[in-house]
Amino acid sequence: MSRLQFQSRRQAGLGALYLGVFATIWFSVPAADPPLRALLVVGSGAALLTAVAGAVVVARSRKAAVAARDRAADRRYLLIAAAAIAAAAIGAAVLGLVGWSEFVPVLVCAVVGLHFFPLVPVLRDPLLRPLGAAMCAVALAGLVTALASGVSAGLVVGTGAGLLLLGSAVLSLLRALRTR
């Protein structure tokens, strides 16, 4: 196993929790007609259940993990997350000001994808690299689709990002259940 793999069951549970919550949010972005609307609701529900299962794993492994906290890694994580939030917020504001608000989901998805790369060594999870690349590809697909057709960028990006994050949340949950 790579030395970058999850170090604890709790950390894998946190991955399932966070990725599941954000998958739920992304599934709520697109305004879709049936039957896609129903599939987005099902995806959102599955992501929420995965997040709840991740929270249960975290709660059950809390005592052992308290002593193993890495304060420097926590600070790096918070810095990366704050930079991503700031970039997404500023970019969204600029897009709104210039009248291109339909591309806000594209920008946010790209920022989210990019923020996974510096998180790889912090979270010791090499699977964040392909997730980051796939999120950036979804952002690009949303942009190209919106520019070349009548399909909204939010539909492509919300659906794609939701599916990617749900898949990653399920993988994290499975790793948590296999880790002792």
Short mmCIF file of C-alpha atoms in Angstrom, two decimals:
data_model
loop_
_atom_site.label_atom_id
_atom_site.label_comp_id
_atom_site.label_asym_id
_atom_site.label_seq_id
_atom_site.Cartn_x
_atom_site.Cartn_y
_atom_site.Cartn_z
CA MET A 1 0.00 0.00 0.00
CA SER A 2 1.12 3.53 -0.70
CA ARG A 3 2.17 5.65 2.24
CA LEU A 4 -0.42 8.17 0.99
CA GLN A 5 -3.36 5.90 1.79
CA PHE A 6 -5.79 6.89 4.54
CA GLN A 7 -4.12 6.51 7.91
CA SER A 8 -7.29 5.86 9.87
CA ARG A 9 -10.83 4.64 9.70
CA ARG A 10 -11.95 8.02 11.02
CA GLN A 11 -10.27 9.88 8.16
CA ALA A 12 -11.93 7.61 5.60
CA GLY A 13 -15.26 8.18 7.34
CA LEU A 14 -14.70 11.93 7.16
CA GLY A 15 -14.03 11.57 3.44
CA ALA A 16 -17.34 9.76 2.99
CA LEU A 17 -19.11 12.38 5.10
CA TYR A 18 -17.71 15.43 3.30
CA LEU A 19 -17.87 14.01 -0.23
CA GLY A 20 -21.41 12.74 0.39
CA VAL A 21 -22.60 16.14 1.62
CA PHE A 22 -21.06 17.93 -1.36
CA ALA A 23 -22.47 15.34 -3.79
CA THR A 24 -25.92 16.07 -2.34
CA ILE A 25 -25.37 19.78 -2.92
CA TRP A 26 -24.17 19.31 -6.51
CA PHE A 27 -27.17 17.11 -7.33
CA SER A 28 -29.39 20.03 -6.29
CA VAL A 29 -27.75 22.50 -8.73
CA PRO A 30 -29.45 21.51 -12.00
CA ALA A 31 -32.99 22.38 -12.87
CA ALA A 32 -34.05 19.27 -14.76
CA ASP A 33 -37.19 17.82 -16.25
CA PRO A 34 -38.39 14.27 -15.59
CA PRO A 35 -36.98 11.63 -15.71
CA LEU A 36 -33.60 13.26 -14.99
CA ARG A 37 -35.10 15.17 -12.05
CA ALA A 38 -36.07 11.88 -10.39
CA LEU A 39 -32.57 10.48 -10.96
CA LEU A 40 -31.02 13.58 -9.40
CA VAL A 41 -33.24 13.17 -6.34
CA VAL A 42 -32.23 9.49 -6.07
CA GLY A 43 -28.56 10.45 -6.42
CA SER A 44 -28.96 13.13 -3.79
CA GLY A 45 -30.61 10.67 -1.41
CA ALA A 46 -27.86 8.09 -1.98
CA ALA A 47 -25.21 10.75 -1.35
CA LEU A 48 -26.94 11.83 1.84
CA LEU A 49 -27.13 8.23 3.09
CA THR A 50 -23.42 7.81 2.31
CA ALA A 51 -22.67 10.98 4.28
CA VAL A 52 -24.69 9.72 7.25
CA ALA A 53 -22.85 6.38 7.14
CA GLY A 54 -19.56 8.30 7.08
CA ALA A 55 -20.68 10.31 10.11
CA VAL A 56 -21.47 7.07 11.95
CA VAL A 57 -17.97 5.76 11.18
CA VAL A 58 -16.46 9.02 12.45
CA ALA A 59 -18.52 8.93 15.65
CA ARG A 60 -17.54 5.33 16.36
CA SER A 61 -13.85 5.96 15.81
CA ARG A 62 -13.62 9.32 17.57
CA LYS A 63 -11.74 8.34 20.74
CA ALA A 64 -8.81 6.65 19.00
CA ALA A 65 -8.37 9.48 16.52
CA VAL A 66 -8.23 12.39 18.99
CA ALA A 67 -4.65 11.58 20.00
CA ALA A 68 -3.55 11.14 16.38
CA ARG A 69 -4.53 14.64 15.16
CA ASP A 70 -1.95 16.42 13.01
CA ARG A 71 -2.35 20.14 13.73
CA ALA A 72 -0.05 21.18 10.86
CA ALA A 73 -2.09 19.12 8.38
CA ASP A 74 -5.28 20.62 9.81
CA ARG A 75 -3.92 24.14 9.18
CA ARG A 76 -2.85 23.25 5.61
CA TYR A 77 -6.30 21.77 4.97
CA LEU A 78 -8.03 24.91 6.24
CA LEU A 79 -5.74 27.14 4.16
CA ILE A 80 -6.45 25.17 0.99
CA ALA A 81 -10.20 25.11 1.67
CA ALA A 82 -10.26 28.85 2.44
CA ALA A 83 -8.34 29.66 -0.75
CA ALA A 84 -10.76 27.54 -2.81
CA ILE A 85 -13.80 29.18 -1.21
CA ALA A 86 -12.34 32.64 -1.79
CA ALA A 87 -11.47 31.88 -5.43
CA ALA A 88 -14.93 30.47 -6.10
CA ALA A 89 -16.69 33.38 -4.37
CA ILE A 90 -14.65 36.08 -6.10
CA GLY A 91 -14.96 34.33 -9.46
CA ALA A 92 -18.72 33.90 -9.02
CA ALA A 93 -19.07 37.58 -8.13
CA VAL A 94 -17.10 38.63 -11.21
CA LEU A 95 -19.13 36.34 -13.47
CA GLY A 96 -22.32 37.75 -12.00
CA LEU A 97 -21.16 41.33 -12.53
CA VAL A 98 -20.35 40.74 -16.21
CA GLY A 99 -23.65 38.94 -16.83
CA TRP A 100 -22.27 35.39 -17.17
CA SER A 101 -23.84 33.91 -14.06
CA GLU A 102 -24.84 30.74 -15.93
CA PHE A 103 -21.13 29.83 -15.89
CA VAL A 104 -20.78 30.04 -12.10
CA PRO A 105 -21.24 26.24 -11.69
CA VAL A 106 -18.45 25.70 -14.26
CA LEU A 107 -16.08 27.94 -12.33
CA VAL A 108 -16.96 26.43 -8.96
CA CYS A 109 -16.54 22.90 -10.30
CA ALA A 110 -13.13 23.78 -11.76
CA VAL A 111 -12.02 25.37 -8.47
CA VAL A 112 -13.22 22.32 -6.53
CA GLY A 113 -11.37 20.04 -8.93
CA LEU A 114 -8.17 22.06 -8.66
CA HIS A 115 -8.31 22.20 -4.86
CA PHE A 116 -8.12 18.40 -4.66
CA PHE A 117 -4.54 18.39 -6.01
CA PRO A 118 -2.87 20.18 -3.06
CA LEU A 119 -5.05 18.13 -0.69
CA VAL A 120 -3.45 14.83 -1.80
CA PRO A 121 -0.42 15.04 0.54
CA VAL A 122 -2.41 16.73 3.31
CA LEU A 123 -5.09 14.03 3.43
CA ARG A 124 -2.74 11.26 2.26
CA ASP A 125 -5.25 10.17 -0.37
CA PRO A 126 -3.90 9.65 -3.90
CA LEU A 127 -7.43 9.05 -5.22
CA LEU A 128 -8.01 12.79 -4.96
CA ARG A 129 -5.81 13.26 -8.06
CA PRO A 130 -8.14 11.44 -10.48
CA LEU A 131 -11.14 13.00 -8.73
CA GLY A 132 -9.65 16.47 -9.23
CA ALA A 133 -8.89 15.76 -12.89
CA ALA A 134 -12.37 14.37 -13.47
CA MET A 135 -13.99 17.39 -11.78
CA CYS A 136 -11.99 19.72 -14.05
CA ALA A 137 -13.06 17.64 -17.07
CA VAL A 138 -16.72 17.96 -15.98
CA ALA A 139 -16.28 21.73 -15.68
CA LEU A 140 -14.83 21.86 -19.19
CA ALA A 141 -17.63 19.65 -20.53
CA GLY A 142 -20.20 21.95 -18.94
CA LEU A 143 -18.58 25.00 -20.50
CA VAL A 144 -18.31 23.49 -23.97
CA THR A 145 -21.84 22.09 -23.85
CA ALA A 146 -23.32 25.42 -22.76
CA LEU A 147 -21.45 27.33 -25.47
CA ALA A 148 -22.23 24.83 -28.24
CA SER A 149 -25.84 23.92 -27.44
CA GLY A 150 -28.93 24.91 -25.53
CA VAL A 151 -28.10 22.65 -22.58
CA SER A 152 -27.26 24.61 -19.44
CA ALA A 153 -23.82 24.39 -17.93
CA GLY A 154 -25.42 23.81 -14.51
CA LEU A 155 -27.17 20.68 -15.73
CA VAL A 156 -23.96 19.12 -17.03
CA VAL A 157 -21.79 20.25 -14.13
CA GLY A 158 -24.27 19.52 -11.34
CA THR A 159 -25.00 16.03 -12.62
CA GLY A 160 -21.38 15.19 -13.40
CA ALA A 161 -19.92 16.61 -10.19
CA GLY A 162 -22.64 14.94 -8.12
CA LEU A 163 -21.91 11.55 -9.68
CA LEU A 164 -18.15 11.91 -9.23
CA LEU A 165 -18.43 13.00 -5.62
CA LEU A 166 -20.98 10.28 -4.82
CA GLY A 167 -18.68 7.64 -6.32
CA SER A 168 -15.74 8.98 -4.32
CA ALA A 169 -17.84 9.12 -1.14
CA VAL A 170 -18.83 5.47 -1.59
CA LEU A 171 -15.17 4.51 -2.14
CA SER A 172 -14.19 6.37 1.03
CA LEU A 173 -16.94 4.62 2.95
CA LEU A 174 -15.79 1.24 1.68
CA ARG A 175 -12.21 2.05 2.70
CA ALA A 176 -13.46 3.10 6.13
CA LEU A 177 -15.27 -0.18 6.58
CA ARG A 178 -12.14 -2.15 5.57
CA THR A 179 -9.76 -0.11 7.74
CA ARG A 180 -9.29 -1.00 11.39
#
